[in-house]
Amino acid sequence: MKRWLVAAALMAGACSSVPAPPAGTDADTVAWWAITGDLSSDAMEGRDTGSAGYDRAADYVEARFRAAGLKPAGENGGYRQTLSLKEVRVEKAGTTFTVVTDLSAAASADDLVFVKTILELDFLHDITVRPTVSLPRELHAELVFRGYCRPEDMTGVRNKVVVCFGARRAGMTTGAQRLDAAAKAGGVGIINVDDPGFTIEPSRWPEAYARAVTFREAGLPAYPELAVMRLSAGALAAVVGERAAEILKAGAASHPLPSFDIPATLDATFAVSQRELQSDNVLAMLPGTDPVLKDEIVLVSAHLDGYGFGEPVGGDSLYNGAFDDAAYVASLIRLAERQAGAGFKRSVLFAAYTGEEKGLLGSNWYAGHLTVPKEKIAAVINLDQLRPLFPLKILTMHGIDDLTLAANARRVADGMGIELRRDMEPERNLNQRTDHFPFLRMGVPAVNFVFGFDPGTDAEVRYREWYQSRYHRPQDDMGQPLDWGAARDINLFFYRLTEDVANDPVRPGFVAGSQWAPK
């Protein structure tokens, strides 16, 4: 009862001051925008997993679901499912990275001139490190460069830090392969240099923080004793000197790279902290109305968590997460409110997940600890990666070639003048980076959508600019530009798709031969 009273107070008083929608904006979009403003307000402190701000946001969502008449679908007869988590963080205070270069040159036949340079790398701006409990508190090792760090490249790296070109394109060594090769060859650390040629999702700095959140009972990551670092392309010259430009140009074009020993050492110190925390999924049910179909469930979801406080960008250290993903938790709330007192034929389960930004924690946990029988889940519709920046004319549908849900989506899209397309950038692995994926992997028809565009258009410019300057940045806030028509249309598409799937007499399934179909 206490939680409900707190949530009710939040719902009444959390409204933040946000830019007003333009005159003539429809009532549903106005309401959606207000909820988005509440969830991404400074009062929610960026909704970081396990934070007090996230708890306030979860209280708010539960209150809205209750007020809309949704039934509890969590654990123990409530609206929550609690995740027990642990955090390892590399603190900025006390963490340093220093490259010491020793060069010698002949001044005469009998004399040598010794030159030593010492360069400090800026933690979270030039370089970052994977947080693990086994990370050494100090690291002092020689540096070597080994190109793409294939197994055959890893000669003479024992007890050294291996610098690798961090290629991200198909056919090149992956991060996991580079890590495996460096560890098996006896390296004590690996530095992956950003690939400037991967322009469809360019690397961005600073990192918000070096923080890993996992399930409390989870084991250690692969090779936990190895210091796994990431270096900005702009900082490569501080490590390899004048050969940096040559390496970046060749690597960006996937051309052969040299291997050479670097006349330098890396001196690093790591300040590591640990703590335990917990965070909740919010789960609520709109019961179905059909005597038979009501036992089947359409799961609609979005992630409630964000980044919270992090490294300042432009003087702002609060990562509000308005479009990622407060706006689409707001869409769940609006669907619930629009349907208050009037269900669909199938039941609809609403899920606001925690921990998506830390590795799909909430959805993975729910998929493994369902509060409803797995066989009753007919479909999953997830909302993420949606940025209403330009008119909604094209939607990428993950799984378009695998799911009979494509027919439902086309039926709705055709009625709205929207073209559905398959993923044109599969190397970004977006299908694996959202909360529908744990369900797809376990054989449940599950889908996510992304705003699409034609190459070379203004829409592409806006899309790329958002990822460069606002994605996982404090600038993803309520002051950013948006296309109000696109915001209206993506919500309408979601409402209509949910209705179409929930009322369809034919249960969704997999297309014959789909890699995701249950074996």
PDB file of C-alpha atoms in Angstrom, residues 61-62 65 70-75 78-82 280-285 299-301 349-353 362 366 369-372:
ATOM      1  CA  VAL A  61       4.868   3.568 -14.625  1.00  0.00           C
ATOM      2  CA  GLU A  62       3.139   1.246 -12.174  1.00  0.00           C
ATOM      3  CA  PHE A  65      -0.759   1.136 -15.444  1.00  0.00           C
ATOM      4  CA  LEU A  70      -4.272  -3.027 -16.007  1.00  0.00           C
ATOM      5  CA  LYS A  71      -3.947  -6.044 -13.742  1.00  0.00           C
ATOM      6  CA  PRO A  72      -0.729  -7.019 -11.940  1.00  0.00           C
ATOM      7  CA  ALA A  73       1.410  -9.469 -13.926  1.00  0.00           C
ATOM      8  CA  GLY A  74       4.565  -9.520 -11.846  1.00  0.00           C
ATOM      9  CA  GLU A  75       5.660 -11.738  -8.998  1.00  0.00           C
ATOM     10  CA  GLY A  78       2.164  -7.500  -7.777  1.00  0.00           C
ATOM     11  CA  TYR A  79       3.337  -5.389 -10.693  1.00  0.00           C
ATOM     12  CA  ARG A  80       7.066  -5.977 -10.165  1.00  0.00           C
ATOM     13  CA  GLN A  81       9.738  -8.521 -10.879  1.00  0.00           C
ATOM     14  CA  THR A  82      12.929  -7.837  -8.956  1.00  0.00           C
ATOM     15  CA  ASP A 280      12.563  -4.031 -11.087  1.00  0.00           C
ATOM     16  CA  ASN A 281      10.769  -4.904 -14.281  1.00  0.00           C
ATOM     17  CA  VAL A 282       7.232  -3.465 -14.290  1.00  0.00           C
ATOM     18  CA  LEU A 283       4.634  -5.949 -15.615  1.00  0.00           C
ATOM     19  CA  ALA A 284       0.894  -5.446 -16.129  1.00  0.00           C
ATOM     20  CA  MET A 285      -1.886  -7.245 -18.017  1.00  0.00           C
ATOM     21  CA  LEU A 299       3.677  -9.024 -25.065  1.00  0.00           C
ATOM     22  CA  VAL A 300       4.394  -5.317 -25.724  1.00  0.00           C
ATOM     23  CA  SER A 301       7.574  -3.895 -24.257  1.00  0.00           C
ATOM     24  CA  LEU A 349       1.047  -8.051 -21.335  1.00  0.00           C
ATOM     25  CA  PHE A 350       2.823  -4.710 -20.833  1.00  0.00           C
ATOM     26  CA  ALA A 351       6.513  -4.903 -19.853  1.00  0.00           C
ATOM     27  CA  ALA A 352       8.777  -1.983 -18.915  1.00  0.00           C
ATOM     28  CA  TYR A 353      12.222  -3.533 -18.514  1.00  0.00           C
ATOM     29  CA  GLY A 362      15.512  -7.155 -17.699  1.00  0.00           C
ATOM     30  CA  TYR A 366      11.980 -12.157 -17.715  1.00  0.00           C
ATOM     31  CA  HIS A 369      11.657 -16.355 -15.288  1.00  0.00           C
ATOM     32  CA  LEU A 370       8.290 -15.860 -16.959  1.00  0.00           C
ATOM     33  CA  THR A 371       5.239 -14.976 -14.878  1.00  0.00           C
ATOM     34  CA  VAL A 372       3.011 -16.507 -17.568  1.00  0.00           C
TER      35      VAL A 372
END
